[in-house]
Each structure stands twice: as C-alpha cells, then as structure tokens.
PDB file of C-alpha atoms and ligand atoms in Angstrom:
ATOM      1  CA  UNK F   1      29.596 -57.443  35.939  1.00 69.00           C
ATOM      2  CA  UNK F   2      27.947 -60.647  36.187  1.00 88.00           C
ATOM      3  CA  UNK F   3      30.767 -63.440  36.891  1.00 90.00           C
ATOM      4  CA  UNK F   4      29.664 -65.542  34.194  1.00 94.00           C
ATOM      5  CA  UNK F   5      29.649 -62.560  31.798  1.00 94.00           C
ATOM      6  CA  UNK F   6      33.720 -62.152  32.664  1.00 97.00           C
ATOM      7  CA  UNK F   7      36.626 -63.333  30.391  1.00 98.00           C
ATOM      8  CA  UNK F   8      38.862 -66.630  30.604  1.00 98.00           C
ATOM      9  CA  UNK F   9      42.750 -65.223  31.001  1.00 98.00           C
ATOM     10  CA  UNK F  10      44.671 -67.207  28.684  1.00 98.00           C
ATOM     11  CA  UNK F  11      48.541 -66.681  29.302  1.00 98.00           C
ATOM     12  CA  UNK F  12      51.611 -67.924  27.378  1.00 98.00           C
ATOM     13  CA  UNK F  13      55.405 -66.583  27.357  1.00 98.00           C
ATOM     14  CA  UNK F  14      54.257 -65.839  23.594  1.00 98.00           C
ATOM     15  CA  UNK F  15      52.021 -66.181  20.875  1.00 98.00           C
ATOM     16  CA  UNK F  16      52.150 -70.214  21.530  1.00 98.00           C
ATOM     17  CA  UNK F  17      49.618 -70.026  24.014  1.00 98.00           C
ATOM     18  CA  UNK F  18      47.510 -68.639  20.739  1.00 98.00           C
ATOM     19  CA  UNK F  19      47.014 -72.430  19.309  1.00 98.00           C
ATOM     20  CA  UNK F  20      44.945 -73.032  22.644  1.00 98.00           C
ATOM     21  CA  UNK F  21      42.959 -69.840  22.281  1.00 98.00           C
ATOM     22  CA  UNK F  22      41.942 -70.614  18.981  1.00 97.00           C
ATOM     23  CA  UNK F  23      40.552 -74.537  19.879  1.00 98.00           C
ATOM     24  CA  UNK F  24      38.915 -72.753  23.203  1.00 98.00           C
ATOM     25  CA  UNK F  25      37.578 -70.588  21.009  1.00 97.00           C
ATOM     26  CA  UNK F  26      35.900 -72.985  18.895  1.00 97.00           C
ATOM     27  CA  UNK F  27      34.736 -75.213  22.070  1.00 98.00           C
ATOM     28  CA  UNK F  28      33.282 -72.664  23.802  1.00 98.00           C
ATOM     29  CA  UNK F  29      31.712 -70.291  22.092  1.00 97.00           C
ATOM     30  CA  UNK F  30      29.430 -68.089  24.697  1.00 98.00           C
ATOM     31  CA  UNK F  31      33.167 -67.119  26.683  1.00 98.00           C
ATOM     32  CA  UNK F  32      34.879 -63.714  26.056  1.00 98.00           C
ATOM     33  CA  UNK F  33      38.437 -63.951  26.949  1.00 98.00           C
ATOM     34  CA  UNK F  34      41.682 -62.041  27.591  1.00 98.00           C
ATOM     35  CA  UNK F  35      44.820 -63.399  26.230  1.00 98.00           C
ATOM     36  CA  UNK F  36      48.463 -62.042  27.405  1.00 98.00           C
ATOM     37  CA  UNK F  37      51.631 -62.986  26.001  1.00 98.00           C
ATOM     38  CA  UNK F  38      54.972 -61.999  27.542  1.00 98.00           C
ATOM     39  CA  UNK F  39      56.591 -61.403  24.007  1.00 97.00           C
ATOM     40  CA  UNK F  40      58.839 -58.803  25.659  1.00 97.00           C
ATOM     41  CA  UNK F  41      60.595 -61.695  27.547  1.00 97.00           C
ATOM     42  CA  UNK F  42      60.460 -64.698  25.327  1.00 97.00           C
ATOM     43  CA  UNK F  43      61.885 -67.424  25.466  1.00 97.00           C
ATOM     44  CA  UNK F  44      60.801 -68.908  28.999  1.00 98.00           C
ATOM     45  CA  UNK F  45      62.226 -72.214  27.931  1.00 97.00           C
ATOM     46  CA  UNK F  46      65.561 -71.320  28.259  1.00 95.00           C
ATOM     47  CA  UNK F  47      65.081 -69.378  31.956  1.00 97.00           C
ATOM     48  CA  UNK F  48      65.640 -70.557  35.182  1.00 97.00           C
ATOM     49  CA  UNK F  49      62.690 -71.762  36.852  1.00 97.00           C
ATOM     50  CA  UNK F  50      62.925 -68.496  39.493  1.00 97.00           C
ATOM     51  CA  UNK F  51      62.400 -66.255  36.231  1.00 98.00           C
ATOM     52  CA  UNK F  52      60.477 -68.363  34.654  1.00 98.00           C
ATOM     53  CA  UNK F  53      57.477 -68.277  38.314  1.00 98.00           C
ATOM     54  CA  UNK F  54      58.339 -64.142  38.659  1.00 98.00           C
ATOM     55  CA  UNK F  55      57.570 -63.399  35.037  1.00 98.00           C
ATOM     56  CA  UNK F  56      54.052 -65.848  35.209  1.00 98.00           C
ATOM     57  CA  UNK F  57      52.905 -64.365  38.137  1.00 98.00           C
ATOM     58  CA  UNK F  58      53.720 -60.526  37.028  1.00 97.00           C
ATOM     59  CA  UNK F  59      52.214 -61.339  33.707  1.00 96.00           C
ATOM     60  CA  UNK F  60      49.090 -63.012  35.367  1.00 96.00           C
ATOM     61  CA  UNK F  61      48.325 -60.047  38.303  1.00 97.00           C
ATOM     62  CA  UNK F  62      47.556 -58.007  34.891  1.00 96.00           C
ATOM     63  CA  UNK F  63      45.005 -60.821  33.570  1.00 97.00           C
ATOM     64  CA  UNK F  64      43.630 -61.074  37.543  1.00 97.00           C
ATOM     65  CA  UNK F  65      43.613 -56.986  37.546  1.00 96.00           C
ATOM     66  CA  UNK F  66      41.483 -57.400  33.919  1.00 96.00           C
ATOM     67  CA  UNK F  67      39.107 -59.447  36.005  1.00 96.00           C
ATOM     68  CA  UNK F  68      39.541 -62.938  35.030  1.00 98.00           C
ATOM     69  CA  UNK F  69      37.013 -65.207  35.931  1.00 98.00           C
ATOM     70  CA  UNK F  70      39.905 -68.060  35.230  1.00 98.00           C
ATOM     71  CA  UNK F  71      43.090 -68.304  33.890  1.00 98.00           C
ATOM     72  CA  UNK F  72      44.407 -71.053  31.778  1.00 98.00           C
ATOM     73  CA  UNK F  73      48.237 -70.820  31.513  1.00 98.00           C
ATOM     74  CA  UNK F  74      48.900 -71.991  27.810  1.00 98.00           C
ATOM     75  CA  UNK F  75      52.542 -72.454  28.428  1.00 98.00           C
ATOM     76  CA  UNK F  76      54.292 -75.794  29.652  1.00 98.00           C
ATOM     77  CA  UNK F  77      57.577 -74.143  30.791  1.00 98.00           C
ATOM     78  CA  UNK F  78      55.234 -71.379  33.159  1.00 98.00           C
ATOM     79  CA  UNK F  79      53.008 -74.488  34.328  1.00 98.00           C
ATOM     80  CA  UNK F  80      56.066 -76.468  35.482  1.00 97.00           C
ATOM     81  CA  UNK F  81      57.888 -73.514  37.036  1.00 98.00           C
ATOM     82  CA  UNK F  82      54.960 -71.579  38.808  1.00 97.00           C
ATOM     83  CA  UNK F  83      51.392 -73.304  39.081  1.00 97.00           C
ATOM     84  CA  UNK F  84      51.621 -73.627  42.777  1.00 96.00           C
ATOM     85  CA  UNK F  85      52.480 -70.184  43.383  1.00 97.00           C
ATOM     86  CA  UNK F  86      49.911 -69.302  41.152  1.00 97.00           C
ATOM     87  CA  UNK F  87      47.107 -71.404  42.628  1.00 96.00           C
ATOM     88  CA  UNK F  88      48.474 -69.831  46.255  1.00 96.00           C
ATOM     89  CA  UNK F  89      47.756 -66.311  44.913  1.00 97.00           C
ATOM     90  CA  UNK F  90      44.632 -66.388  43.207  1.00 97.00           C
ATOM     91  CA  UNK F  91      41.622 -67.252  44.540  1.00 94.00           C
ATOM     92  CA  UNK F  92      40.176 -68.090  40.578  1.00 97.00           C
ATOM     93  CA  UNK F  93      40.536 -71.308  39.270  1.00 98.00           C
ATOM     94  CA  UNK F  94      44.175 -71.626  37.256  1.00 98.00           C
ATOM     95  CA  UNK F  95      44.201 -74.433  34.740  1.00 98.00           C
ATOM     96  CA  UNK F  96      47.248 -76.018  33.486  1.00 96.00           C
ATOM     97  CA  UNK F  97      49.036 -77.951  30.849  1.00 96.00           C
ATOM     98  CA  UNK F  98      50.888 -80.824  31.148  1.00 95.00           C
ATOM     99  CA  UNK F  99      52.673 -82.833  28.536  1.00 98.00           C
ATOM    100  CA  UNK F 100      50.300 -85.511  26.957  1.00 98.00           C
ATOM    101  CA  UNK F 101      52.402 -88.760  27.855  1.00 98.00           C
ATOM    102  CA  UNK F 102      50.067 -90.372  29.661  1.00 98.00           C
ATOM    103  CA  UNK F 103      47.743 -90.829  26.636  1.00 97.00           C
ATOM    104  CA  UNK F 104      50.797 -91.348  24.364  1.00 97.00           C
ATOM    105  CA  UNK F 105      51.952 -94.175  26.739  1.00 97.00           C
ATOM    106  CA  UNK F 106      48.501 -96.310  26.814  1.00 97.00           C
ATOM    107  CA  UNK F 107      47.754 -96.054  23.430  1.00 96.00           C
ATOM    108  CA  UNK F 108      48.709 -99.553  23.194  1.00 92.00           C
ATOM    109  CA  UNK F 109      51.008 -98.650  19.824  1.00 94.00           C
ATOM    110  CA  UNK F 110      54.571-100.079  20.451  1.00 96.00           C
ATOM    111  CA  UNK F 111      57.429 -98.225  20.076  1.00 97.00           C
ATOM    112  CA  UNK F 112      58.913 -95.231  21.775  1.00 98.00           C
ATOM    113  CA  UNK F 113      57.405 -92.067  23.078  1.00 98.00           C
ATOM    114  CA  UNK F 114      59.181 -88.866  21.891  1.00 98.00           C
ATOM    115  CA  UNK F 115      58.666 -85.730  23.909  1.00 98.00           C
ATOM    116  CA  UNK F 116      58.756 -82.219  22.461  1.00 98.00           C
ATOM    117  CA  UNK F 117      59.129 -79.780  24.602  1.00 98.00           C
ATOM    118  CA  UNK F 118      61.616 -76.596  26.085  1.00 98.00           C
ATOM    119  CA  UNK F 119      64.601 -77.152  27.845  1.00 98.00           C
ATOM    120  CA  UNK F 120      62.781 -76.151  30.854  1.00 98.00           C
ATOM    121  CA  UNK F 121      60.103 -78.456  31.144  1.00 98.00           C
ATOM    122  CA  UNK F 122      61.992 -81.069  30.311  1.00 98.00           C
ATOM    123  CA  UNK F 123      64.103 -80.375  32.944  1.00 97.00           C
ATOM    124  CA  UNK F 124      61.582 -80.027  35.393  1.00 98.00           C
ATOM    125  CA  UNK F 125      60.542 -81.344  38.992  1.00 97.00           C
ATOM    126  CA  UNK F 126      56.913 -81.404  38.126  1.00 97.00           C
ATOM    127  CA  UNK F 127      57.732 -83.415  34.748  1.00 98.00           C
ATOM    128  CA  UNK F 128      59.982 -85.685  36.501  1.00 98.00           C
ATOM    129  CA  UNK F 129      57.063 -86.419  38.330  1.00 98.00           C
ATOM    130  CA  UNK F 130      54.559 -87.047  35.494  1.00 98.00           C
ATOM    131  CA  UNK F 131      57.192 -89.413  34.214  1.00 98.00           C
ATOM    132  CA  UNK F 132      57.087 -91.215  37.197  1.00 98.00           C
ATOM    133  CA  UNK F 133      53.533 -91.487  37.623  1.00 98.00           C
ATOM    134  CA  UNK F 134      52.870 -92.741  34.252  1.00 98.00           C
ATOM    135  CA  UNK F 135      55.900 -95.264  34.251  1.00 97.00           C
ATOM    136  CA  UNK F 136      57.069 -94.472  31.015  1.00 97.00           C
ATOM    137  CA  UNK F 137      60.490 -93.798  31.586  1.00 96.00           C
ATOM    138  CA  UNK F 138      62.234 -96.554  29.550  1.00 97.00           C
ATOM    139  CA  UNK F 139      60.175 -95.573  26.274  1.00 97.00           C
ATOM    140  CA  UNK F 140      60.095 -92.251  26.590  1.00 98.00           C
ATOM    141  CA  UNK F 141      62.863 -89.721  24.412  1.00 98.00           C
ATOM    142  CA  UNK F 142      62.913 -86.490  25.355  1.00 98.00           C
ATOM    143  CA  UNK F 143      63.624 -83.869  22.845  1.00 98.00           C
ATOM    144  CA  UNK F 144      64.822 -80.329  24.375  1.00 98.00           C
ATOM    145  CA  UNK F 145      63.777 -77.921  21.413  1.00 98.00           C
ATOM    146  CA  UNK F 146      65.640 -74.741  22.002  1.00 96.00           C
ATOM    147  CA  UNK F 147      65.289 -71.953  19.848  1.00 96.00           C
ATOM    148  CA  UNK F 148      62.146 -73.289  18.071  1.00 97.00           C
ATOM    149  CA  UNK F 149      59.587 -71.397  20.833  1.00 97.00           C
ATOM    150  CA  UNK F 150      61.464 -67.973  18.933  1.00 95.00           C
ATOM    151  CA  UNK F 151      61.879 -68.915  15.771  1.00 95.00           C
ATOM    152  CA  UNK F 152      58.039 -69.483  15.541  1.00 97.00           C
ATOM    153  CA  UNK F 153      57.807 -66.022  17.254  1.00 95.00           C
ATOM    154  CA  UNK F 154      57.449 -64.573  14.360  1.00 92.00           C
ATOM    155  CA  UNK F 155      54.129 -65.939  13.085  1.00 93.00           C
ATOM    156  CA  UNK F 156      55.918 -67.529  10.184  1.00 92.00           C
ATOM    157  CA  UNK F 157      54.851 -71.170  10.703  1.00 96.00           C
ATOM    158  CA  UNK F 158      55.645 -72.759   7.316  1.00 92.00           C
ATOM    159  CA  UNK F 159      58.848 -71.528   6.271  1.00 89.00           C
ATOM    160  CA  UNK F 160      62.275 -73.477   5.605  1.00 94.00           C
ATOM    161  CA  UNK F 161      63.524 -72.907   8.410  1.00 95.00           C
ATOM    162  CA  UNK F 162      61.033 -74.662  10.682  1.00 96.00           C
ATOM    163  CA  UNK F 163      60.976 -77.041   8.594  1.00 96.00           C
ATOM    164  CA  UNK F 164      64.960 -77.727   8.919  1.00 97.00           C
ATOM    165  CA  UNK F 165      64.769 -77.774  12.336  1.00 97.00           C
ATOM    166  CA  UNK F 166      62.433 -80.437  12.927  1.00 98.00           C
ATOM    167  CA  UNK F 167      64.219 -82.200  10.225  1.00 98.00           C
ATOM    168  CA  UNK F 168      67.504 -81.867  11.874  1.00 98.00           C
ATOM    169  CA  UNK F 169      65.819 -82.042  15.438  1.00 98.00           C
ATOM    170  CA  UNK F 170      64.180 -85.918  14.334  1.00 98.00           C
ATOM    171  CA  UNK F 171      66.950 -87.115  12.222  1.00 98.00           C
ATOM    172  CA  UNK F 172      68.877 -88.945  15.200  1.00 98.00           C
ATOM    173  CA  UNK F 173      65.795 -91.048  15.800  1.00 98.00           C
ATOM    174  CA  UNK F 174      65.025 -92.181  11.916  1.00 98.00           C
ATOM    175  CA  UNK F 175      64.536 -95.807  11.330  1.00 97.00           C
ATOM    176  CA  UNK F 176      63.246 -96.263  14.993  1.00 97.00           C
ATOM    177  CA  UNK F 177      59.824 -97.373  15.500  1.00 98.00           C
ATOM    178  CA  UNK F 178      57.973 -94.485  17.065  1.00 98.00           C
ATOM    179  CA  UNK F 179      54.280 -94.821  18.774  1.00 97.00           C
ATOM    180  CA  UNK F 180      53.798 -91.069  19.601  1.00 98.00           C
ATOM    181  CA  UNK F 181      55.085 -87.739  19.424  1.00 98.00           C
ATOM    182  CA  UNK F 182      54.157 -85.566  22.094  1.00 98.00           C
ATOM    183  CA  UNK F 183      53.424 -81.834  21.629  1.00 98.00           C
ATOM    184  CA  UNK F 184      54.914 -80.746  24.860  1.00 98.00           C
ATOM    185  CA  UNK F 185      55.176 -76.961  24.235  1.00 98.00           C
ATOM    186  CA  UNK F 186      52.197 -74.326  22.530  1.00 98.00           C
ATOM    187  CA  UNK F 187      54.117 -73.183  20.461  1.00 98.00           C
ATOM    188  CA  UNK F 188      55.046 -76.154  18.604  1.00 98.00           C
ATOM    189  CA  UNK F 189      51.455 -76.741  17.829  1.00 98.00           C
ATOM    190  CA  UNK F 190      51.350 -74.611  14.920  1.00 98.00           C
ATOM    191  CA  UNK F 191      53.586 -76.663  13.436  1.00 98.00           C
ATOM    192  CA  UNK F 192      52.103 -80.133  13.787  1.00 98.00           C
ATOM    193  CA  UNK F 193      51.726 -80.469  10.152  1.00 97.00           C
ATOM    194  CA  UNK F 194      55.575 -80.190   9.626  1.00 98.00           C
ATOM    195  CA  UNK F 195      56.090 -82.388  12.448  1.00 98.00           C
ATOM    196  CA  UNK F 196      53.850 -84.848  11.193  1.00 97.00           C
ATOM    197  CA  UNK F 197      55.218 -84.837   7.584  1.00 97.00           C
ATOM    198  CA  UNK F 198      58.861 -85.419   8.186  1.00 98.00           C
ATOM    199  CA  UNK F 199      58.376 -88.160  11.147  1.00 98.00           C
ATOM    200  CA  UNK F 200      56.254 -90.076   8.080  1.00 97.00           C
ATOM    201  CA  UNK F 201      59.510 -89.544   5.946  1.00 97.00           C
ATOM    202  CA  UNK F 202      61.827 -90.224   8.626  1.00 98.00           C
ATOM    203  CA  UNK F 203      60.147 -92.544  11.553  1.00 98.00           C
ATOM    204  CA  UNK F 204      58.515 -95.693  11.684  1.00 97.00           C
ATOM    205  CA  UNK F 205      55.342 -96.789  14.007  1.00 97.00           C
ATOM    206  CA  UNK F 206      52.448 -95.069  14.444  1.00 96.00           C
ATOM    207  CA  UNK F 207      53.838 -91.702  15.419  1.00 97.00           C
ATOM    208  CA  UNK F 208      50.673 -90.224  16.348  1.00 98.00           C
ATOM    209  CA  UNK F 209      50.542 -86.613  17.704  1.00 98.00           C
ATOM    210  CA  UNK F 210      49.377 -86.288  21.458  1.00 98.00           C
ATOM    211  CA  UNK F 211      48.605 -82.321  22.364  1.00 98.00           C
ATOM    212  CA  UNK F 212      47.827 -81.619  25.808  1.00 97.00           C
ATOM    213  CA  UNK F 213      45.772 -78.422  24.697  1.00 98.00           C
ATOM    214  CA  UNK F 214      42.819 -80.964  23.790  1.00 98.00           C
ATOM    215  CA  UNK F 215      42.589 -81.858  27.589  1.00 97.00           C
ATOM    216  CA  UNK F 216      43.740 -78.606  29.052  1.00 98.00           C
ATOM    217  CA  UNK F 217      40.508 -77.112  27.166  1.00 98.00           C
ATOM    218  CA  UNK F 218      37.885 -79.792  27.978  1.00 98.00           C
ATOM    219  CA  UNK F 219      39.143 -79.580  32.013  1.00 98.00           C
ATOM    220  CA  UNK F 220      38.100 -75.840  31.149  1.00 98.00           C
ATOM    221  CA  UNK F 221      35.312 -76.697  30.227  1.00 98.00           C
ATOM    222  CA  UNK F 222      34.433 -78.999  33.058  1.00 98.00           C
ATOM    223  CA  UNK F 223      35.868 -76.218  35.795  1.00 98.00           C
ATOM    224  CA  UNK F 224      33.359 -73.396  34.523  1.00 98.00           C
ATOM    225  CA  UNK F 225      30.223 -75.879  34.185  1.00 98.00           C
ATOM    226  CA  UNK F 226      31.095 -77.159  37.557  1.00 97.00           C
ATOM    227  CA  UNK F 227      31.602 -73.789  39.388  1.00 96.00           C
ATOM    228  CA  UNK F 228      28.481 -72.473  37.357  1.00 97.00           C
ATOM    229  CA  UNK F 229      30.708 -69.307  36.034  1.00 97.00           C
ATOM    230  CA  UNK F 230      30.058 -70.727  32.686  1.00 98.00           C
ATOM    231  CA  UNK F 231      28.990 -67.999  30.223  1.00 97.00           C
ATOM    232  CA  UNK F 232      25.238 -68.209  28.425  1.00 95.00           C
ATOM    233  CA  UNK F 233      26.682 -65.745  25.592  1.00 90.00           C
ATOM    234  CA  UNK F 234      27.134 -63.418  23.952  1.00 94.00           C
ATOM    235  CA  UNK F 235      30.375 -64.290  23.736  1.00 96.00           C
ATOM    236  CA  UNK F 236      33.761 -64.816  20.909  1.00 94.00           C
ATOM    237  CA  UNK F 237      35.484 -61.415  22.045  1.00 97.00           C
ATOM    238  CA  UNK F 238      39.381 -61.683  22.619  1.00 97.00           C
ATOM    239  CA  UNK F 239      41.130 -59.172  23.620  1.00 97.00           C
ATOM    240  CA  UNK F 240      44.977 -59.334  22.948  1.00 98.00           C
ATOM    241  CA  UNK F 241      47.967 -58.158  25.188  1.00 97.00           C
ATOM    242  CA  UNK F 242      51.864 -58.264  25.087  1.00 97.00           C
ATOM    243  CA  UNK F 243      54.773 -57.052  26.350  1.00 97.00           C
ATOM    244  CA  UNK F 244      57.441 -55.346  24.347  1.00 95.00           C
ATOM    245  CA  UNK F 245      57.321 -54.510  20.709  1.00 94.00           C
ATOM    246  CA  UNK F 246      53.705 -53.433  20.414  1.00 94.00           C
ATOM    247  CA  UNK F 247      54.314 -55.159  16.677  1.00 94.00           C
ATOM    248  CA  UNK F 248      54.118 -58.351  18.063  1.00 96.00           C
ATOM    249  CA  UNK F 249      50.173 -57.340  18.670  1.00 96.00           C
ATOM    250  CA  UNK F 250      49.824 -57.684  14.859  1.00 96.00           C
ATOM    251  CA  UNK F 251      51.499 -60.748  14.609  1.00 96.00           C
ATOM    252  CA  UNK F 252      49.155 -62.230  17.424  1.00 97.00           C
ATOM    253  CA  UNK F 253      45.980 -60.854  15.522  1.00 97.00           C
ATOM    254  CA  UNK F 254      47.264 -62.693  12.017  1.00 96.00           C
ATOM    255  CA  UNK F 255      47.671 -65.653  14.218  1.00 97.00           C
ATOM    256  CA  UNK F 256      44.169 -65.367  15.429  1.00 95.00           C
ATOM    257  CA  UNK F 257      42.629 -64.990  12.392  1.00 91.00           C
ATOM    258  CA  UNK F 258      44.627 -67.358  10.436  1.00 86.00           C
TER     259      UNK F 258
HETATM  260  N1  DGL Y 301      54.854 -71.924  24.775  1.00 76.72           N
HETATM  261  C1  DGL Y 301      55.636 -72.283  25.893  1.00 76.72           C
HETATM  262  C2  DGL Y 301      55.373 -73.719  26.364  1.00 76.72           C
HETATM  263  O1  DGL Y 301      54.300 -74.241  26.167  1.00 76.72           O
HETATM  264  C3  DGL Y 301      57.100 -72.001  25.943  1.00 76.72           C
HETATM  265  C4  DGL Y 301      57.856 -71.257  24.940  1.00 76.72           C
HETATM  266  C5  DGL Y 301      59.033 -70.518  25.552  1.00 76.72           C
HETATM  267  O2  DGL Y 301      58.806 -69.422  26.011  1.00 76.72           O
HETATM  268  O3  DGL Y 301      60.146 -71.054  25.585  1.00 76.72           O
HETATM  269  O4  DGL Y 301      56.202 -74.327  26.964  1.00 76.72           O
END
C-alpha cells in the first residue's frame, strides 16, 4: 500500500483519546485511521510513570504492526510518561499532547490559570518543564482529577455524577477570578460543556477553555503535508480497537457517532 493511502494511529489509555479522533476527523477528511484504546488497563493517571511508558509502547507496537503511517498519542498521562521512548522506537512520526498553558497564560486575561489534568501528568517531569518554560508558575492551579478519566469510561458524559464532580472538584476556587481553564486530559473534553457551565456559576474572569487537541491536530496536519504522506482520499474509515471487555468496543462506536 501506498504510504499516503495508510492510517493515522490514534492511541489513548481509553475512549478519551476519542474527542481528538472525532476533531481529526473533521479536519482531515481524505485520512483513514486506526484508533486503540487500552480500556483493559484504564486508568493511566493513577500509574506510575514505568507502567504508564510499558503499557504505551505495548499498546502502540499493535498500531505500528497495523501499519501506521503516524501515531498521535491522544493521552496526556502516556505523552508525559513515554514520548521519548516512543520516538526512540519508531521510525514514524509520533505526535503528542501537551497541556494548553502556554496559550492560557498569554491570553492577556488576568486571573489564574487552572489546570485539569490526571494525577500523573500533573506530577510529571515533562510538565514541570512546560511550567517552567512558559513561566506561569505563580498563576497557575493545578487540579489532579482522579477518578474522573473512569467515571467518563463509560460513555455517559452528561449524567449527575459528572456533573458533581466538577462541582465539588471547582468549588474550592469559587469567587476567584479565573482567566482559563485548561483541558489537560482527553477525556475531560467530553465534558467541556459541564465544565464550562458550573465555572460561570461558580468562578469569576474570563475562564475560557484552552484544549491542547486543537494544536495537537493542526501539528498533524502540518507533519503529514510536510513529509508528503498526506492522504488525497478516499478517506473517513476508523477502525476501533481495545483491550479488555470487548463491550467497551460499543461504547467507543456510540462515542464516535455521537
Ligand atoms: N485520557 C488520558 C489523558 O489525556 C488519561 C486518562 C487516564 O487513563 O487516566 O491524560
């Protein structure tokens, strides 16, 4: 096969990684792609960074075996823990997220930054690092979301019990004037609405959304037209994998056709 006629790999611990799909869908419409989620061992959030780089890389030989022309890891947590490894292994390009900050922090709104994300990218060298570089620190709150990553598992994105947990998850910060919040895990995108709705009721500022997935896509974008592996069609075929429960390949479908 032609490469330009190959699939993107898309990769999340989960169905997250989904919310990326769908907008790379949209953007590029000639690509086919393959999309894997590790459902079998979600949450990566909560892992140690060792798991977290073992599980990526076994989850991403099967999207490489598929033959991948790229892979785009839709998962902070796996892009912290294991893009270098990655990049060492593969000789495709691997694009990765990162936590929109930078954007949030020169928007030129005042107020603080807060940062949604999992435990483990929060607590991570390579986000560390970001913080640094953009020079945020002392506006910056960062907001360790455990448990949300699995409770949106499910494909359930508007039920009460999301909607408690941002509730509860923002209520420390109301009354505080707030110039961004930034979408720092795939999952949570599904749930910007709700997010959106109760920092109105709750916040002050601005408290615009920032999603990396707008930037990760575009980069995408600029990789395949650059390397001239971009597709000229036909293309809109995704083909879904997971680990575990082969129900969760229901859920993902619902997802993608929501
Ligand atoms: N969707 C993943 C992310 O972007 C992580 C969810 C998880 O497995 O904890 O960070």
């Amino acid at each position: 096969m032609e490469r330009k006629q190959q699939p993107i790999g898309f990769f999340d611990s989960g169905v997250g990684g989904l919310s990326v799909l769908r907008h790379a869908r949209e953007m590029l419409p000639n690509e086919n792609f393959i999309f894997y989620g590790d459902c079998g061992n979600v949450p990566y959030g909560e892992k140690t960074p060792e798991q977290v780089r073992t599980l990526t890389l076994a989850a991403c030989d099967k999207l490489y075996e598929k033959g991948a022309k790229a892979i785009l890891v839709a998962c902070n947590t796996a892009t912290s823990a294991a893009i270098h490894a990655m990049r060492d292994k593969y000789q495709i390009p691997i694009i990765s997220m990162e936590p929109a900050i930078k954007p949030a922090s020169e928007s030129g709104n005042p107020g603080d930054i807060l940062m949604m994300a999992t435990p483990g990218t929060v607590s991570s060298a390579r986000y560390g690092r970001l913080v640094e570089r953009v020079g945020c620190r002392d506006r910056l709150i960062n907001i360790p979301c455990g448990g949300l990553a699995d409770l949106l598992e499910k494909g359930e994105f508007d039920g009460p019990e999301v909607e408690s947990y941002i509730r509860e998850i923002l209520s420390p910060y109301a009354g505080r004037e707030v110039c961004g919040i930034v979408i720092g895990c795939t999952h949570y995108s599904f749930v910007v609405d709700t997010i959106r709705r109760v920092a109105a009721e709750l916040l002050k500022g601005a408290c615009d959304i920032y999603d990396g997935m707008y930037g990760t896509v575009r980069r995408l974008q600029y990789v395949l037209e650059k390397e001239g592996t971009a597709s000229d069609g036909p293309g809109g075929k995704v083909e879904l994998f997971a680990s575990g429960d082969p129900a969760h390949l229901e859920v993902m479908q619902k997802i993608l056709d929501m």
